[in-house]
């Protein structure tokens, strides 16, 4: 039973690969990467590496040849490009005879979401479901890891800034989500045509997050609620493409509309333990320096 992970040289793919290696023999694992030269450490573990790029259907069909189950990690691009890329990957999987696909979607994937990338995931989910492939959809909530991005500014200014108001968001550590993906990929038949809502243990506000960072660092840090246009200006000044500026700021718009505040037990059920809380995640990350 061969299992493939796309985006194996990305953060999520690498973590999923590491977790999967603890669950099944490495001889059953194949890693797909756009640039196999970046995958020397994967090969060194005895894992086969194949070149794969969602922009090239023939290449993806080769990558998927002989594969029984594949974790398709969503790509990073504007909506139109990514919808096309994901459809290409699913079509290639089907043509190559893959039996089961697992896809990293997002929580609350709706075409009309304030989080504009949600429309990509809504399209890919629908495309998978109409493909006839056996599937598992992992609706990942937002990575707790993203919260570390605002820490240097908070340490400098005393302000943990985001346009979040008092919205609660069910952040969850990326490594827990990757472990779940590996658990499903290790035994896909147990998760046939299931859709999981993978959230953290609670919906946490940015005031609470600021208080955790203050406590973990011993600094005087408070939440600063930014106007959306100011936040978008900061993202632009960091060089982010416009689609990412709109999407990332849109996370907070959606959250203020009540998305992302519903806790699901799916993550704990699949992990066999609760995911790490945001508080423990941040304390651990900040204490590691
Ligand atoms: N839930 C969240 O909070 C959250 C946050 C950020 C992103 N995401 C989504 O989750 C995905 C995984 O997150 P991450 O942290 O691992 O991001 P990441 O480190 O940026 O990894 C993105 C992966 O997508 C791969 N990729 C990009 N374009 C591709 C293409 N044309 N064909 C095949 N693979 C392609 C990249 O390949 P290379 O290794 O070759 O570059 C990389 O492995 C992201 O791509 C994004 O869709 C979720």
XYZ file of C-alpha atoms and ligand atoms in Angstrom, residues 6-14 32-35 38 52-55 60 73-77 82 85-86 103-106 121 140-144 146 171 174 177 251, ligand 1:
90
model
C 2.582 16.344 -2.097
C 4.414 19.507 -1.015
C 6.760 17.313 1.008
C 9.352 20.098 1.163
C 6.823 22.578 2.618
C 6.158 23.045 6.345
C 2.970 20.971 6.525
C 4.129 18.266 4.104
C 7.426 17.793 5.948
C 6.401 14.508 -4.053
C 8.191 17.857 -4.365
C 8.386 20.567 -6.995
C 12.132 20.619 -6.536
C 15.488 20.270 -1.877
C 5.525 16.785 -8.789
C 4.036 20.132 -9.755
C 0.311 20.875 -9.931
C 1.007 23.004 -13.026
C 1.600 14.568 -11.562
C -1.464 19.555 0.428
C -3.116 22.708 -0.898
C -0.752 25.020 -2.810
C 0.007 28.747 -2.407
C -1.222 31.079 -5.177
C -4.907 27.408 -7.212
C -3.803 23.524 -9.876
C -5.922 21.550 -7.414
C -7.048 17.097 1.006
C -6.030 19.937 3.329
C -9.046 22.264 3.168
C -9.978 25.044 5.571
C -11.188 25.074 -0.869
C -7.919 22.721 8.976
C -8.476 25.676 11.246
C -5.802 28.374 11.339
C -2.287 27.471 12.448
C -1.367 28.649 15.959
C 0.755 32.140 12.555
C -6.254 28.209 16.239
C 0.271 22.975 12.498
C -2.906 19.003 11.932
C -9.574 35.897 8.067
N -4.544 26.671 8.055
C -3.651 27.670 7.990
O -3.506 28.467 8.930
C -2.814 27.837 6.776
C -1.836 28.836 6.775
C -1.040 28.988 5.648
C -1.229 28.150 4.554
N -2.184 27.189 4.590
C -2.408 26.266 3.448
O -1.835 25.024 3.807
C -0.801 24.674 2.867
C 0.352 24.043 3.607
O 0.829 24.975 4.559
P 2.384 25.121 4.811
O 2.509 25.783 6.107
O 3.080 23.841 4.567
O 2.807 26.141 3.639
P 4.190 26.146 2.856
O 5.313 25.787 3.743
O 4.233 27.445 2.124
O 4.035 24.960 1.819
C 3.280 25.103 0.665
C 3.523 23.850 -0.146
O 2.763 23.921 -1.341
C 3.600 23.448 -2.362
N 3.201 23.974 -3.661
C 3.063 25.261 -4.029
N 2.744 25.330 -5.322
C 2.710 24.052 -5.781
C 2.474 23.472 -7.034
N 2.250 24.221 -8.141
N 2.508 22.131 -7.156
C 2.772 21.350 -6.085
N 3.001 21.842 -4.858
C 2.989 23.185 -4.717
C 4.975 23.981 -2.008
O 5.969 23.272 -2.704
P 7.534 23.635 -2.555
O 7.985 22.938 -1.291
O 8.122 23.074 -3.782
O 7.629 25.133 -2.462
C 5.001 23.718 -0.525
O 5.439 22.420 -0.252
C -0.435 26.000 2.181
O 0.102 25.761 0.896
C -1.770 26.705 2.158
O -2.570 26.237 1.083
C -2.956 27.003 5.681
